[in-house]
Amino acid sequence: MKRDISPGIYIIRSIVVLSLITIAIYISVFIFFHFLTSTHTDHDHPSLELIIAALISASVIGLLYGSRSMWRLRKELKARSFAHSEALALAQHDALTGLPNRRRLVEAFDDLGRNLEPDSFRSVMMLDLDGFKPINDVYGHAFGDNLLSSFADRLAQTVGAEGIVARLGGDEFAIVSPVFREKSEAAGFARRILKRIGDRFDFEDRQISIGACIGIALYPQDGHAITELLRRADIALYRAKSSGRSAYRFFEVDMDASILHRTLLEQRLRLAISENLVNVHFQPIIDMASGKIAGFEALARWTDSDFGEVPPLEFIPIAEDCGIIFELTRHLLAQACSAAKDWPDEIYLSFNLSPVQLQDPALSNQIISILETCDFPSRRLVLEITETSLVKNPDTARRILTELTEAGVSVALDDFGAGHSSLSYLRDLPICKVKIDRSFTERMLTDKQCAAIIEAILVLSRGLEIDAIAEGVEESATHEALSAGGCHYSQGFLYAAAVSAEDVAGLLGMQAQGHPLFSESPGTD
């Protein structure tokens, strides 16, 4: 077994050997010249000749040994230097993507920030992927790793050689931009990155579309230390994520309090889901011809002991971003089905699906399993999806919806007209209902364009033989206009606000007794 000898020992050995060689050569030469100049030149001293020969031989051997030791030392030092360089490179780069890691980013920032002109700056950006956790959970970690690697390559190409891209962990990346002189340049740079990220990724038989949000801090305006700039960019990132998909935001001082609020809200939401504190309320959907309740839409409601009533528009995006929307949906759907199975057989349950869930191939099996566990008929369930949820991965969405309809579940297209409207969805997907977005309904009496859009949707629904449901009905005049236009179903505060499962029994009891459900005065949510 080869011993691991340190370079220090090699150096000491070499010095000793070379010293011995020097002494031996000196003695050999001295004796040799003394022998030549001696008056006894007739081989009277054979022993002295032997000594001289031995010393010369020893000198040659010592010289060869010293040369070999020096060669071994050089080879060892070269190998160790290479190993040190390799270890240093591994310690400063991400093993999966090959990008610099946080340590390397901190070291490189000093060079990137040096010698900036007074009227110039660099942007420090933080970004993470929208919906990466569901993709990782659905397709597996190997697929997720491939996606991250492809994403990293695309990001590095977009940023270019004048900036730097680093992976900080998971799906979190940091960017130090090239030098800019105007804030608008930084904004345009962020838009180019988001546009490039939005292009689809092709992986054999799968096409994946992802998005990202970007938070931006400016050097040196927002700070000089890279750690502080990253923190402030991260705060801006949270604000960007709350603004919508594929958004960017610059850091502002008042964001510190906002991010603290969101962080605390996320922690409380996780606790509320684990303790089943997020509940379902039900808003009636009215058959406009008969005035009777045709079904109820299940709506999530959460009241926190500190934050009070938290609107769904605030906590649902948080659940989607941090990957707990699947757990929340399973809990709410099971709760809704358990309550709805006691309703009259002709009353259906309408339930909203998150856009990220339509990327999960196992979704249909999960929903069917919940229906079987709760003993709720699949024909009485209507799942509401948005047009936005169909854009990211239409093939997977089509497969999921087909499986659900084959199992007896109906599908409604929610917020119709307000998103990425495409008539091909109604042609190619098993849609049985469209819900007219409240932004049109609320203004149809005062805005001719909104009224025209609603009229077109109603004509379309009749032609395709699918039901149209108007959302956000709050005035009797709106109800009458919709009824005259041929709309068969509607929901809104005019009829009733969302109520608890216990209060649903009261509404159904009133209907059984022949009492009207709604009055001229709208309710409150």
PDB file of N, CA and C in Angstrom, residues 242-275:
ATOM      1  N   SER A 242     -47.116  37.984  -5.367  1.00  0.00           N
ATOM      2  CA  SER A 242     -48.473  38.353  -4.976  1.00  0.00           C
ATOM      3  C   SER A 242     -49.145  39.218  -6.027  1.00  0.00           C
ATOM      4  N   SER A 243     -48.365  39.744  -6.991  1.00  0.00           N
ATOM      5  CA  SER A 243     -48.925  40.579  -8.043  1.00  0.00           C
ATOM      6  C   SER A 243     -49.455  39.760  -9.212  1.00  0.00           C
ATOM      7  N   GLY A 244     -49.069  38.511  -9.292  1.00  0.00           N
ATOM      8  CA  GLY A 244     -49.510  37.669 -10.394  1.00  0.00           C
ATOM      9  C   GLY A 244     -48.367  36.880 -10.971  1.00  0.00           C
ATOM     10  N   ARG A 245     -48.673  36.019 -11.932  1.00  0.00           N
ATOM     11  CA  ARG A 245     -47.679  35.165 -12.564  1.00  0.00           C
ATOM     12  C   ARG A 245     -46.765  35.974 -13.476  1.00  0.00           C
ATOM     13  N   SER A 246     -45.503  35.538 -13.569  1.00  0.00           N
ATOM     14  CA  SER A 246     -44.516  36.144 -14.469  1.00  0.00           C
ATOM     15  C   SER A 246     -44.447  37.657 -14.300  1.00  0.00           C
ATOM     16  N   ALA A 247     -44.318  38.079 -13.042  1.00  0.00           N
ATOM     17  CA  ALA A 247     -44.235  39.508 -12.735  1.00  0.00           C
ATOM     18  C   ALA A 247     -42.864  39.823 -12.151  1.00  0.00           C
ATOM     19  N   TYR A 248     -42.485  41.103 -12.190  1.00  0.00           N
ATOM     20  CA  TYR A 248     -41.259  41.548 -11.539  1.00  0.00           C
ATOM     21  C   TYR A 248     -41.580  42.802 -10.746  1.00  0.00           C
ATOM     22  N   ARG A 249     -40.831  42.984  -9.659  1.00  0.00           N
ATOM     23  CA  ARG A 249     -41.002  44.180  -8.837  1.00  0.00           C
ATOM     24  C   ARG A 249     -39.656  44.654  -8.334  1.00  0.00           C
ATOM     25  N   PHE A 250     -39.487  45.976  -8.245  1.00  0.00           N
ATOM     26  CA  PHE A 250     -38.296  46.562  -7.640  1.00  0.00           C
ATOM     27  C   PHE A 250     -38.516  46.687  -6.137  1.00  0.00           C
ATOM     28  N   PHE A 251     -37.440  46.585  -5.398  1.00  0.00           N
ATOM     29  CA  PHE A 251     -37.533  46.718  -3.947  1.00  0.00           C
ATOM     30  C   PHE A 251     -37.958  48.129  -3.557  1.00  0.00           C
ATOM     31  N   GLU A 252     -38.857  48.195  -2.583  1.00  0.00           N
ATOM     32  CA  GLU A 252     -39.263  49.462  -1.979  1.00  0.00           C
ATOM     33  C   GLU A 252     -39.190  49.299  -0.469  1.00  0.00           C
ATOM     34  N   VAL A 253     -38.910  50.382   0.217  1.00  0.00           N
ATOM     35  CA  VAL A 253     -38.658  50.309   1.655  1.00  0.00           C
ATOM     36  C   VAL A 253     -39.841  49.732   2.415  1.00  0.00           C
ATOM     37  N   ASP A 254     -41.071  50.070   2.000  1.00  0.00           N
ATOM     38  CA  ASP A 254     -42.243  49.613   2.740  1.00  0.00           C
ATOM     39  C   ASP A 254     -42.548  48.141   2.520  1.00  0.00           C
ATOM     40  N   MET A 255     -41.759  47.462   1.695  1.00  0.00           N
ATOM     41  CA  MET A 255     -41.996  46.040   1.452  1.00  0.00           C
ATOM     42  C   MET A 255     -41.598  45.172   2.638  1.00  0.00           C
ATOM     43  N   ASP A 256     -40.717  45.655   3.488  1.00  0.00           N
ATOM     44  CA  ASP A 256     -40.268  44.856   4.634  1.00  0.00           C
ATOM     45  C   ASP A 256     -41.443  44.406   5.491  1.00  0.00           C
ATOM     46  N   ALA A 257     -42.346  45.331   5.796  1.00  0.00           N
ATOM     47  CA  ALA A 257     -43.509  44.992   6.627  1.00  0.00           C
ATOM     48  C   ALA A 257     -44.436  44.038   5.889  1.00  0.00           C
ATOM     49  N   SER A 258     -44.568  44.234   4.574  1.00  0.00           N
ATOM     50  CA  SER A 258     -45.457  43.390   3.780  1.00  0.00           C
ATOM     51  C   SER A 258     -44.961  41.950   3.743  1.00  0.00           C
ATOM     52  N   ILE A 259     -43.656  41.746   3.566  1.00  0.00           N
ATOM     53  CA  ILE A 259     -43.130  40.384   3.484  1.00  0.00           C
ATOM     54  C   ILE A 259     -43.226  39.684   4.825  1.00  0.00           C
ATOM     55  N   LEU A 260     -43.083  40.434   5.899  1.00  0.00           N
ATOM     56  CA  LEU A 260     -43.252  39.844   7.224  1.00  0.00           C
ATOM     57  C   LEU A 260     -44.682  39.344   7.398  1.00  0.00           C
ATOM     58  N   HIS A 261     -45.644  40.140   6.922  1.00  0.00           N
ATOM     59  CA  HIS A 261     -47.055  39.746   7.005  1.00  0.00           C
ATOM     60  C   HIS A 261     -47.299  38.456   6.216  1.00  0.00           C
ATOM     61  N   ARG A 262     -46.770  38.375   5.000  1.00  0.00           N
ATOM     62  CA  ARG A 262     -46.976  37.195   4.168  1.00  0.00           C
ATOM     63  C   ARG A 262     -46.332  35.963   4.789  1.00  0.00           C
ATOM     64  N   THR A 263     -45.131  36.124   5.320  1.00  0.00           N
ATOM     65  CA  THR A 263     -44.442  34.994   5.943  1.00  0.00           C
ATOM     66  C   THR A 263     -45.228  34.457   7.134  1.00  0.00           C
ATOM     67  N   LEU A 264     -45.712  35.358   7.956  1.00  0.00           N
ATOM     68  CA  LEU A 264     -46.514  34.929   9.108  1.00  0.00           C
ATOM     69  C   LEU A 264     -47.812  34.269   8.649  1.00  0.00           C
ATOM     70  N   LEU A 265     -48.401  34.814   7.584  1.00  0.00           N
ATOM     71  CA  LEU A 265     -49.652  34.250   7.071  1.00  0.00           C
ATOM     72  C   LEU A 265     -49.432  32.839   6.535  1.00  0.00           C
ATOM     73  N   GLU A 266     -48.318  32.622   5.858  1.00  0.00           N
ATOM     74  CA  GLU A 266     -48.013  31.285   5.351  1.00  0.00           C
ATOM     75  C   GLU A 266     -47.857  30.292   6.496  1.00  0.00           C
ATOM     76  N   GLN A 267     -47.166  30.693   7.542  1.00  0.00           N
ATOM     77  CA  GLN A 267     -46.991  29.810   8.701  1.00  0.00           C
ATOM     78  C   GLN A 267     -48.328  29.460   9.338  1.00  0.00           C
ATOM     79  N   ARG A 268     -49.195  30.464   9.478  1.00  0.00           N
ATOM     80  CA  ARG A 268     -50.505  30.215  10.081  1.00  0.00           C
ATOM     81  C   ARG A 268     -51.386  29.358   9.170  1.00  0.00           C
ATOM     82  N   LEU A 269     -51.257  29.527   7.862  1.00  0.00           N
ATOM     83  CA  LEU A 269     -52.044  28.728   6.926  1.00  0.00           C
ATOM     84  C   LEU A 269     -51.638  27.261   6.994  1.00  0.00           C
ATOM     85  N   ARG A 270     -50.348  26.991   7.049  1.00  0.00           N
ATOM     86  CA  ARG A 270     -49.890  25.607   7.181  1.00  0.00           C
ATOM     87  C   ARG A 270     -50.478  24.965   8.438  1.00  0.00           C
ATOM     88  N   LEU A 271     -50.459  25.713   9.527  1.00  0.00           N
ATOM     89  CA  LEU A 271     -51.012  25.194  10.772  1.00  0.00           C
ATOM     90  C   LEU A 271     -52.517  24.981  10.648  1.00  0.00           C
ATOM     91  N   ALA A 272     -53.208  25.923  10.001  1.00  0.00           N
ATOM     92  CA  ALA A 272     -54.662  25.814   9.850  1.00  0.00           C
ATOM     93  C   ALA A 272     -55.046  24.604   9.006  1.00  0.00           C
ATOM     94  N   ILE A 273     -54.294  24.319   7.956  1.00  0.00           N
ATOM     95  CA  ILE A 273     -54.589  23.155   7.119  1.00  0.00           C
ATOM     96  C   ILE A 273     -54.364  21.867   7.891  1.00  0.00           C
ATOM     97  N   SER A 274     -53.269  21.806   8.629  1.00  0.00           N
ATOM     98  CA  SER A 274     -52.975  20.592   9.398  1.00  0.00           C
ATOM     99  C   SER A 274     -54.007  20.342  10.491  1.00  0.00           C
ATOM    100  N   GLU A 275     -54.627  21.398  10.995  1.00  0.00           N
ATOM    101  CA  GLU A 275     -55.623  21.261  12.054  1.00  0.00           C
ATOM    102  C   GLU A 275     -57.059  21.390  11.533  1.00  0.00           C
TER     103      GLU A 275
END
